[in-house]
Short mmCIF file of C-alpha atoms in Angstrom, two decimals:
data_model
loop_
_atom_site.label_atom_id
_atom_site.label_comp_id
_atom_site.label_asym_id
_atom_site.label_seq_id
_atom_site.Cartn_x
_atom_site.Cartn_y
_atom_site.Cartn_z
CA MET A 9 -20.84 -41.81 20.64
CA ALA A 10 -22.28 -39.80 17.75
CA THR A 11 -23.80 -37.45 20.33
CA THR A 12 -20.43 -36.88 21.98
CA GLN A 13 -18.85 -36.17 18.59
CA THR A 14 -21.66 -33.77 17.69
CA ARG A 15 -21.25 -31.98 21.01
CA ARG A 16 -17.47 -31.78 20.53
CA ARG A 17 -17.92 -30.34 17.08
CA ALA A 18 -20.41 -27.77 18.38
CA ASP A 19 -17.94 -26.83 21.16
CA ALA A 20 -15.14 -26.43 18.62
CA GLU A 21 -17.29 -24.25 16.35
CA ARG A 22 -18.32 -22.08 19.29
CA ASN A 23 -14.67 -21.71 20.35
CA ILE A 24 -13.57 -20.81 16.82
CA ALA A 25 -16.30 -18.16 16.53
CA ALA A 26 -15.39 -16.74 19.96
CA ILE A 27 -11.70 -16.64 19.03
CA LEU A 28 -12.36 -14.90 15.69
CA ASP A 29 -14.67 -12.33 17.34
CA ALA A 30 -12.13 -11.66 20.09
CA ALA A 31 -9.20 -11.53 17.67
CA LEU A 32 -10.99 -8.99 15.44
CA ALA A 33 -11.63 -6.76 18.47
CA VAL A 34 -8.12 -7.18 19.89
CA PHE A 35 -6.30 -6.72 16.54
CA THR A 36 -8.34 -3.55 15.98
CA GLU A 37 -7.81 -2.02 19.41
CA GLU A 38 -4.32 -3.26 20.29
CA PRO A 39 -2.64 -4.45 17.08
CA GLN A 40 0.48 -5.65 18.90
CA SER A 41 -1.46 -7.91 21.31
CA SER A 42 -0.13 -11.39 21.97
CA MET A 43 -1.86 -14.72 21.41
CA ALA A 44 -2.21 -14.95 25.23
CA ALA A 45 -4.23 -11.69 25.25
CA ILE A 46 -6.46 -13.01 22.46
CA ALA A 47 -7.05 -16.29 24.34
CA ARG A 48 -8.05 -14.31 27.44
CA ALA A 49 -10.41 -12.07 25.45
CA ALA A 50 -12.00 -15.13 23.83
CA GLY A 51 -12.38 -16.93 27.16
CA VAL A 52 -10.44 -19.98 25.99
CA GLY A 53 -7.16 -21.51 27.10
CA ARG A 54 -3.97 -21.04 25.12
CA VAL A 55 -3.94 -24.77 24.25
CA THR A 56 -7.41 -24.44 22.68
CA LEU A 57 -6.37 -21.29 20.82
CA TYR A 58 -3.26 -22.93 19.34
CA ALA A 59 -5.22 -26.12 18.53
CA HIS A 60 -7.38 -24.07 16.15
CA PHE A 61 -4.85 -21.43 14.99
CA ALA A 62 -1.24 -22.55 14.92
CA SER A 63 0.21 -19.02 14.92
CA ARG A 64 -0.67 -15.37 15.19
CA GLU A 65 -0.27 -15.10 11.41
CA VAL A 66 -2.72 -17.95 10.74
CA LEU A 67 -5.21 -16.31 13.10
CA LEU A 68 -4.81 -12.89 11.45
CA GLU A 69 -5.38 -14.49 8.03
CA ALA A 70 -8.54 -16.20 9.31
CA VAL A 71 -9.91 -12.96 10.78
CA LEU A 72 -9.13 -11.16 7.54
CA ASP A 73 -10.72 -13.85 5.36
CA ARG A 74 -13.91 -13.81 7.46
CA THR A 75 -14.07 -9.99 7.27
CA ILE A 76 -13.54 -9.99 3.50
CA ALA A 77 -16.16 -12.73 3.04
CA GLU A 78 -18.63 -10.59 5.01
CA ALA A 79 -17.71 -7.60 2.83
CA GLY A 80 -18.39 -9.80 -0.22
CA VAL A 81 -21.91 -10.53 1.07
CA ILE A 82 -22.61 -6.84 1.76
CA ILE A 83 -21.32 -5.85 -1.70
CA ALA A 84 -23.45 -8.59 -3.32
CA GLU A 85 -26.49 -7.03 -1.59
CA ALA A 86 -25.74 -3.76 -3.40
CA GLU A 87 -27.05 -5.56 -6.55
CA LEU A 88 -24.37 -4.36 -8.91
CA ALA A 89 -26.09 -5.94 -11.94
CA LYS A 90 -29.02 -3.52 -11.56
CA GLY A 91 -29.27 -0.03 -13.08
CA SER A 92 -26.62 1.76 -15.11
CA ALA A 93 -23.02 0.66 -14.54
CA VAL A 94 -22.09 4.18 -13.34
CA GLU A 95 -24.89 4.20 -10.78
CA ALA A 96 -23.89 0.70 -9.66
CA LEU A 97 -20.26 1.87 -9.40
CA ARG A 98 -21.38 4.70 -7.10
CA ARG A 99 -23.19 2.15 -4.90
CA LEU A 100 -20.14 -0.13 -4.95
CA LEU A 101 -17.78 2.68 -3.88
CA ARG A 102 -20.05 3.78 -1.02
CA THR A 103 -20.68 0.23 0.18
CA SER A 104 -17.00 -0.72 -0.07
CA TRP A 105 -15.90 2.40 1.77
CA HIS A 106 -18.48 1.81 4.50
CA VAL A 107 -17.21 -1.74 5.12
CA LEU A 108 -13.54 -0.74 4.86
CA ASP A 109 -14.06 2.20 7.23
CA GLN A 110 -15.19 -0.22 9.94
CA HIS A 111 -12.04 -2.30 9.46
CA ARG A 112 -9.40 0.36 8.74
CA LYS A 113 -7.19 -0.67 11.67
CA LEU A 114 -7.39 -4.37 10.81
CA PHE A 115 -6.30 -3.67 7.23
CA ASP A 116 -3.47 -1.48 8.45
CA LEU A 117 -2.24 -4.36 10.60
CA ALA A 118 -2.71 -6.90 7.81
CA GLN A 119 -0.79 -4.70 5.38
CA ARG A 120 2.13 -4.55 7.79
CA GLU A 121 2.11 -8.20 8.86
CA LEU A 122 1.08 -9.98 5.65
CA GLY A 123 2.29 -7.49 3.03
CA SER A 124 0.25 -5.70 0.39
CA VAL A 125 0.58 -8.45 -2.22
CA GLN A 126 -0.97 -11.11 0.00
CA LEU A 127 -3.57 -8.62 1.26
CA ARG A 128 -4.70 -7.95 -2.30
CA GLN A 129 -4.79 -11.69 -3.13
CA ARG A 130 -7.07 -12.30 -0.14
CA HIS A 131 -9.44 -9.64 -1.49
CA ARG A 132 -10.09 -11.71 -4.64
CA GLU A 133 -13.77 -12.26 -3.77
CA VAL A 134 -14.37 -8.52 -3.33
CA VAL A 135 -12.15 -7.51 -6.23
CA ASP A 136 -14.10 -9.85 -8.55
CA HIS A 137 -17.23 -7.75 -7.93
CA VAL A 138 -15.34 -4.61 -8.97
CA GLU A 139 -13.97 -6.30 -12.09
CA GLY A 140 -17.38 -7.68 -13.11
CA LEU A 141 -19.00 -4.28 -12.79
CA LEU A 142 -16.24 -2.47 -14.69
CA ALA A 143 -16.47 -5.07 -17.49
CA ARG A 144 -20.23 -4.44 -17.72
CA GLY A 145 -19.56 -0.69 -17.84
CA GLN A 146 -17.05 -1.19 -20.65
CA GLN A 147 -19.64 -3.19 -22.65
CA GLU A 148 -22.17 -0.40 -22.07
CA GLY A 149 -19.59 2.14 -23.26
CA VAL A 150 -19.61 4.16 -20.01
CA ILE A 151 -16.33 2.86 -18.52
CA ARG A 152 -13.11 3.51 -20.43
CA ALA A 153 -11.77 0.63 -22.51
CA ASP A 154 -8.41 2.20 -23.41
CA LEU A 155 -6.64 0.84 -20.31
CA PRO A 156 -6.27 -2.76 -19.07
CA ILE A 157 -9.25 -3.68 -16.87
CA SER A 158 -6.83 -5.10 -14.28
CA TRP A 159 -5.40 -1.58 -13.93
CA LEU A 160 -8.87 -0.05 -13.47
CA VAL A 161 -9.46 -2.60 -10.68
CA THR A 162 -6.09 -1.69 -9.13
CA THR A 163 -7.06 1.99 -9.27
CA VAL A 164 -10.30 1.37 -7.34
CA TYR A 165 -8.68 -0.97 -4.82
CA SER A 166 -5.63 1.27 -4.25
CA LEU A 167 -7.53 4.52 -3.76
CA LEU A 168 -10.04 2.88 -1.39
CA HIS A 169 -7.17 1.63 0.76
CA ALA A 170 -5.26 4.92 0.41
CA ALA A 171 -8.35 6.72 1.74
CA ALA A 172 -8.40 4.35 4.73
CA GLU A 173 -4.73 5.18 5.39
CA ASP A 174 -5.39 8.92 5.11
CA VAL A 175 -8.26 8.59 7.59
CA ASN A 176 -6.05 6.55 9.95
CA SER A 177 -3.34 9.23 9.79
CA GLY A 178 -5.84 12.07 10.31
CA GLN A 179 -5.31 13.60 6.83
CA LEU A 180 -8.86 12.85 5.66
CA LYS A 181 -12.16 12.85 7.54
CA ALA A 182 -13.92 9.45 7.53
CA GLU A 183 -17.28 11.07 6.75
CA GLU A 184 -15.84 12.81 3.65
CA ALA A 185 -14.03 9.77 2.24
CA ALA A 186 -16.92 8.32 0.20
CA ASP A 187 -17.55 11.65 -1.58
CA VAL A 188 -13.85 12.19 -2.18
CA LEU A 189 -13.44 8.66 -3.59
CA GLU A 190 -16.40 9.06 -5.93
CA ALA A 191 -15.17 12.49 -7.10
CA THR A 192 -11.70 11.08 -7.84
CA LEU A 193 -12.57 7.68 -9.27
CA LEU A 194 -15.46 8.50 -11.59
CA PRO A 195 -13.44 10.86 -13.85
CA ALA A 196 -10.53 8.37 -13.82
CA LEU A 197 -12.76 5.44 -14.85
CA ARG A 198 -15.41 6.90 -17.18
CA SER A 199 -14.93 6.83 -20.90
CA MET B 13 46.92 13.39 14.42
CA ALA B 14 44.63 15.45 12.20
CA THR B 15 45.87 13.44 9.22
CA THR B 16 45.04 10.14 10.92
CA GLN B 17 41.57 11.45 11.77
CA THR B 18 41.04 12.64 8.22
CA ARG B 19 42.13 9.26 6.89
CA ARG B 20 39.84 7.45 9.34
CA ARG B 21 36.90 9.62 8.33
CA ALA B 22 37.63 8.95 4.65
CA ASP B 23 37.80 5.21 5.38
CA ALA B 24 34.49 5.35 7.22
CA GLU B 25 32.82 7.29 4.39
CA ARG B 26 34.14 4.83 1.83
CA ASN B 27 32.86 1.91 3.91
CA ILE B 28 29.43 3.50 4.35
CA ALA B 29 29.14 4.15 0.61
CA ALA B 30 30.22 0.56 -0.16
CA ILE B 31 27.71 -0.82 2.36
CA LEU B 32 24.83 1.28 0.97
CA ASP B 33 25.67 0.29 -2.61
CA ALA B 34 25.91 -3.39 -1.68
CA ALA B 35 22.75 -3.26 0.45
CA LEU B 36 20.75 -1.68 -2.39
CA ALA B 37 21.88 -4.44 -4.76
CA VAL B 38 21.32 -7.24 -2.23
CA PHE B 39 17.91 -5.98 -1.02
CA THR B 40 16.80 -5.71 -4.64
CA GLU B 41 18.01 -9.13 -5.75
CA GLU B 42 17.55 -11.21 -2.58
CA PRO B 43 15.24 -9.28 -0.23
CA GLN B 44 15.58 -11.86 2.53
CA SER B 45 19.39 -11.65 2.65
CA SER B 46 21.09 -11.45 6.02
CA MET B 47 23.40 -8.75 7.36
CA ALA B 48 26.27 -11.24 6.90
CA ALA B 49 25.51 -11.47 3.16
CA ILE B 50 25.43 -7.68 2.91
CA ALA B 51 28.80 -7.40 4.72
CA ARG B 52 30.30 -9.93 2.28
CA ALA B 53 28.89 -8.10 -0.76
CA ALA B 54 30.26 -4.77 0.58
CA GLY B 55 33.69 -6.28 1.28
CA VAL B 56 33.62 -5.24 4.94
CA GLY B 57 33.60 -7.23 8.16
CA ARG B 58 30.42 -7.72 10.20
CA VAL B 59 31.87 -5.58 13.01
CA THR B 60 32.34 -2.67 10.58
CA LEU B 61 28.83 -3.17 9.17
CA TYR B 62 27.21 -3.13 12.62
CA ALA B 63 29.38 -0.17 13.72
CA HIS B 64 27.71 1.92 10.98
CA PHE B 65 24.24 0.31 10.90
CA ALA B 66 23.03 -1.17 14.16
CA SER B 67 20.38 -3.38 12.55
CA ARG B 68 18.98 -4.58 9.27
CA GLU B 69 16.08 -2.12 9.72
CA VAL B 70 18.41 0.86 10.22
CA LEU B 71 20.33 -0.17 7.09
CA LEU B 72 17.15 -0.57 5.04
CA GLU B 73 16.01 2.90 6.17
CA ALA B 74 19.38 4.39 5.16
CA VAL B 75 19.25 2.75 1.71
CA LEU B 76 15.71 3.98 1.25
CA ASP B 77 16.51 7.53 2.36
CA ARG B 78 19.47 7.74 -0.02
CA THR B 79 17.34 6.41 -2.89
CA ILE B 80 14.54 8.89 -2.16
CA ALA B 81 17.04 11.77 -1.87
CA GLU B 82 18.42 10.80 -5.32
CA ALA B 83 14.85 10.70 -6.65
CA GLY B 84 14.35 14.20 -5.21
CA VAL B 85 17.36 15.48 -7.16
CA ILE B 86 16.15 13.86 -10.40
CA ILE B 87 12.64 15.30 -9.92
CA ALA B 88 14.12 18.75 -9.19
CA GLU B 89 15.93 18.51 -12.54
CA ALA B 90 12.54 18.12 -14.24
CA GLU B 91 12.08 21.87 -13.50
CA LEU B 92 8.49 21.67 -12.33
CA ALA B 93 8.19 25.46 -12.04
CA LYS B 94 8.57 25.81 -15.83
CA GLY B 95 5.75 25.66 -18.39
CA SER B 96 2.09 24.98 -17.71
CA ALA B 97 1.27 23.01 -14.55
CA VAL B 98 -0.32 20.22 -16.61
CA GLU B 99 2.79 19.87 -18.77
CA ALA B 100 4.96 19.91 -15.63
CA LEU B 101 2.69 17.26 -14.07
CA ARG B 102 3.24 15.05 -17.11
CA ARG B 103 7.01 15.47 -16.70
CA LEU B 104 6.73 14.75 -12.97
CA LEU B 105 4.75 11.54 -13.55
CA ARG B 106 7.19 10.25 -16.16
CA THR B 107 10.25 11.14 -14.10
CA SER B 108 8.78 9.69 -10.91
CA TRP B 109 7.76 6.48 -12.65
CA HIS B 110 11.19 6.12 -14.22
CA VAL B 111 12.92 6.40 -10.82
CA LEU B 112 10.38 4.17 -9.06
CA ASP B 113 10.61 1.54 -11.81
CA GLN B 114 14.32 1.14 -11.07
CA HIS B 115 13.59 0.59 -7.38
CA ARG B 116 10.32 -1.38 -7.46
CA LYS B 117 11.77 -4.33 -5.52
CA LEU B 118 13.31 -2.10 -2.86
CA PHE B 119 9.98 -0.37 -2.27
CA ASP B 120 8.20 -3.71 -2.11
CA LEU B 121 10.63 -4.80 0.62
CA ALA B 122 10.37 -1.47 2.45
CA GLN B 123 6.57 -1.63 2.37
CA ARG B 124 6.66 -5.05 3.99
CA GLU B 125 9.40 -4.37 6.54
CA LEU B 126 8.73 -0.72 7.47
CA GLY B 127 5.01 -0.44 6.73
CA SER B 128 3.26 1.87 4.30
CA VAL B 129 2.85 4.73 6.81
CA GLN B 130 6.58 5.03 7.48
CA LEU B 131 7.34 4.51 3.78
CA ARG B 132 5.14 7.47 2.90
CA GLN B 133 6.68 9.64 5.65
CA ARG B 134 10.16 8.94 4.26
CA HIS B 135 8.96 10.16 0.85
CA ARG B 136 8.29 13.67 2.24
CA GLU B 137 11.01 15.26 0.08
CA VAL B 138 9.56 13.76 -3.10
CA VAL B 139 5.96 14.27 -2.05
CA ASP B 140 6.65 17.99 -1.42
CA HIS B 141 7.47 18.40 -5.13
CA VAL B 142 4.11 16.86 -6.03
CA GLU B 143 2.25 19.08 -3.56
CA GLY B 144 4.01 22.26 -4.75
CA LEU B 145 3.17 21.54 -8.37
CA LEU B 146 -0.47 20.68 -7.64
CA ALA B 147 -0.82 23.91 -5.62
CA ARG B 148 0.54 25.90 -8.59
CA GLY B 149 -1.93 24.07 -10.86
CA GLN B 150 -4.79 24.99 -8.53
CA GLN B 151 -3.74 28.67 -8.62
CA GLU B 152 -3.62 28.52 -12.42
CA GLY B 153 -7.09 26.93 -12.42
CA VAL B 154 -6.02 23.75 -14.23
CA ILE B 155 -5.92 21.40 -11.22
CA ARG B 156 -9.17 20.77 -9.33
CA ALA B 157 -9.64 22.71 -6.10
CA ASP B 158 -12.80 20.89 -4.90
CA LEU B 159 -10.85 18.19 -3.02
CA PRO B 160 -8.21 18.55 -0.27
CA ILE B 161 -4.75 18.94 -1.82
CA SER B 162 -3.43 16.29 0.59
CA TRP B 163 -5.84 13.81 -1.05
CA LEU B 164 -4.63 14.76 -4.56
CA VAL B 165 -1.07 14.08 -3.39
CA THR B 166 -2.21 10.74 -1.92
CA THR B 167 -3.84 9.89 -5.26
CA VAL B 168 -0.59 10.50 -7.19
CA TYR B 169 1.59 8.70 -4.64
CA SER B 170 -0.78 5.71 -4.29
CA LEU B 171 -1.28 5.09 -7.99
CA LEU B 172 2.45 5.39 -8.73
CA HIS B 173 3.16 2.74 -6.10
CA ALA B 174 0.18 0.62 -7.19
CA ALA B 175 1.61 0.63 -10.71
CA ALA B 176 4.94 -0.59 -9.31
CA GLU B 177 3.12 -3.43 -7.52
CA ASP B 178 1.21 -4.37 -10.68
CA VAL B 179 4.48 -4.46 -12.62
CA ASN B 180 6.09 -6.58 -9.88
CA SER B 181 3.17 -9.04 -10.01
CA GLY B 182 3.22 -9.19 -13.82
CA GLN B 183 -0.23 -7.55 -14.24
CA LEU B 184 1.15 -4.44 -15.94
CA LYS B 185 4.06 -4.01 -18.36
CA ALA B 186 6.78 -1.68 -17.06
CA GLU B 187 7.03 0.08 -20.42
CA GLU B 188 3.28 0.86 -20.41
CA ALA B 189 3.10 2.14 -16.84
CA ALA B 190 3.96 5.80 -17.49
CA ASP B 191 1.24 6.11 -20.18
CA VAL B 192 -1.30 4.29 -18.02
CA LEU B 193 -0.51 6.53 -15.03
CA GLU B 194 -0.84 9.70 -17.07
CA ALA B 195 -4.11 8.51 -18.64
CA THR B 196 -5.55 7.72 -15.19
CA LEU B 197 -4.22 10.60 -13.13
CA LEU B 198 -4.80 13.56 -15.47
CA PRO B 199 -8.61 13.16 -15.59
CA ALA B 200 -8.66 12.55 -11.83
CA LEU B 201 -6.66 15.71 -11.07
CA ARG B 202 -7.69 18.29 -13.70
CA SER B 203 -10.41 20.78 -12.95
#
């Protein structure tokens, strides 16, 4: 009995992973795709898909949360506590842009379907890294302390996502975005 | 016959103006309101409402376009061609924030319902003022010329709208936003 339950749980986990992988690919390539198309791409039936994700919105939120959690891990690996806060900020901007660049289309879809307020709330884990680093920079006297730190975080978050939109619309080259972001944000943030 | 036509046209124009006024108020106060609620607020029948605006989306676009056109007039009155480009940029930021602050809720709704790409496209008239002024500042050597001008425009547009979102979410005080925007944008844009 326990064996059957274990097997069922393993099956469910495999299905969920396959659905999230397929949904990420489908949302990125064909944002308007239906749940039926996602089920096909994941190799599961529609009943299985809906058993795990009750709606397209729930599925989009799950894909987004997994992507942001992965971004959080990659940003943590940039070791923001090491070196000067300005150097760490440069690493953070490059790492964040690199991750965001891979998921530009997903974020565009999420912005439209979930709204920018919810999108920002779901970035909490990533945004906390930015806030922690800026607070360290303020203590070290290299990041400006004359503006609310929440606004400095908004500035970083907004311009990163604005760069992704400009790349999506063809106004900015993806390979130039990291340099452009650093050149814009450092003078805005330094004391 | 001509008199009847003239009267009909005047009636139609009066109805359209009443609908746009009512829609602006209703979208701002109760963003989820139905077309029926907007018809009631405008004092017109649903048939009249739909005769002028075929859908909620068309109506929202019309309200937005009128609001942006009004913003364009107000910004033009700030006489951006006069004085130094940096002083004119300060006037532009304050004027733009003042107009945006009055319409924060409308832009929040438009962002969710129309998407940020279309929202930006509809701002062309306003954005052109920003671009013209930044180009003058580059010629005068006071605005940086090391980054694409389209990105400098994106920076201004994005941070203005980010400030509106932070005010909407209670993170930033409306009366501090203009100072905060100027303090962030001037170091990011100056050469």
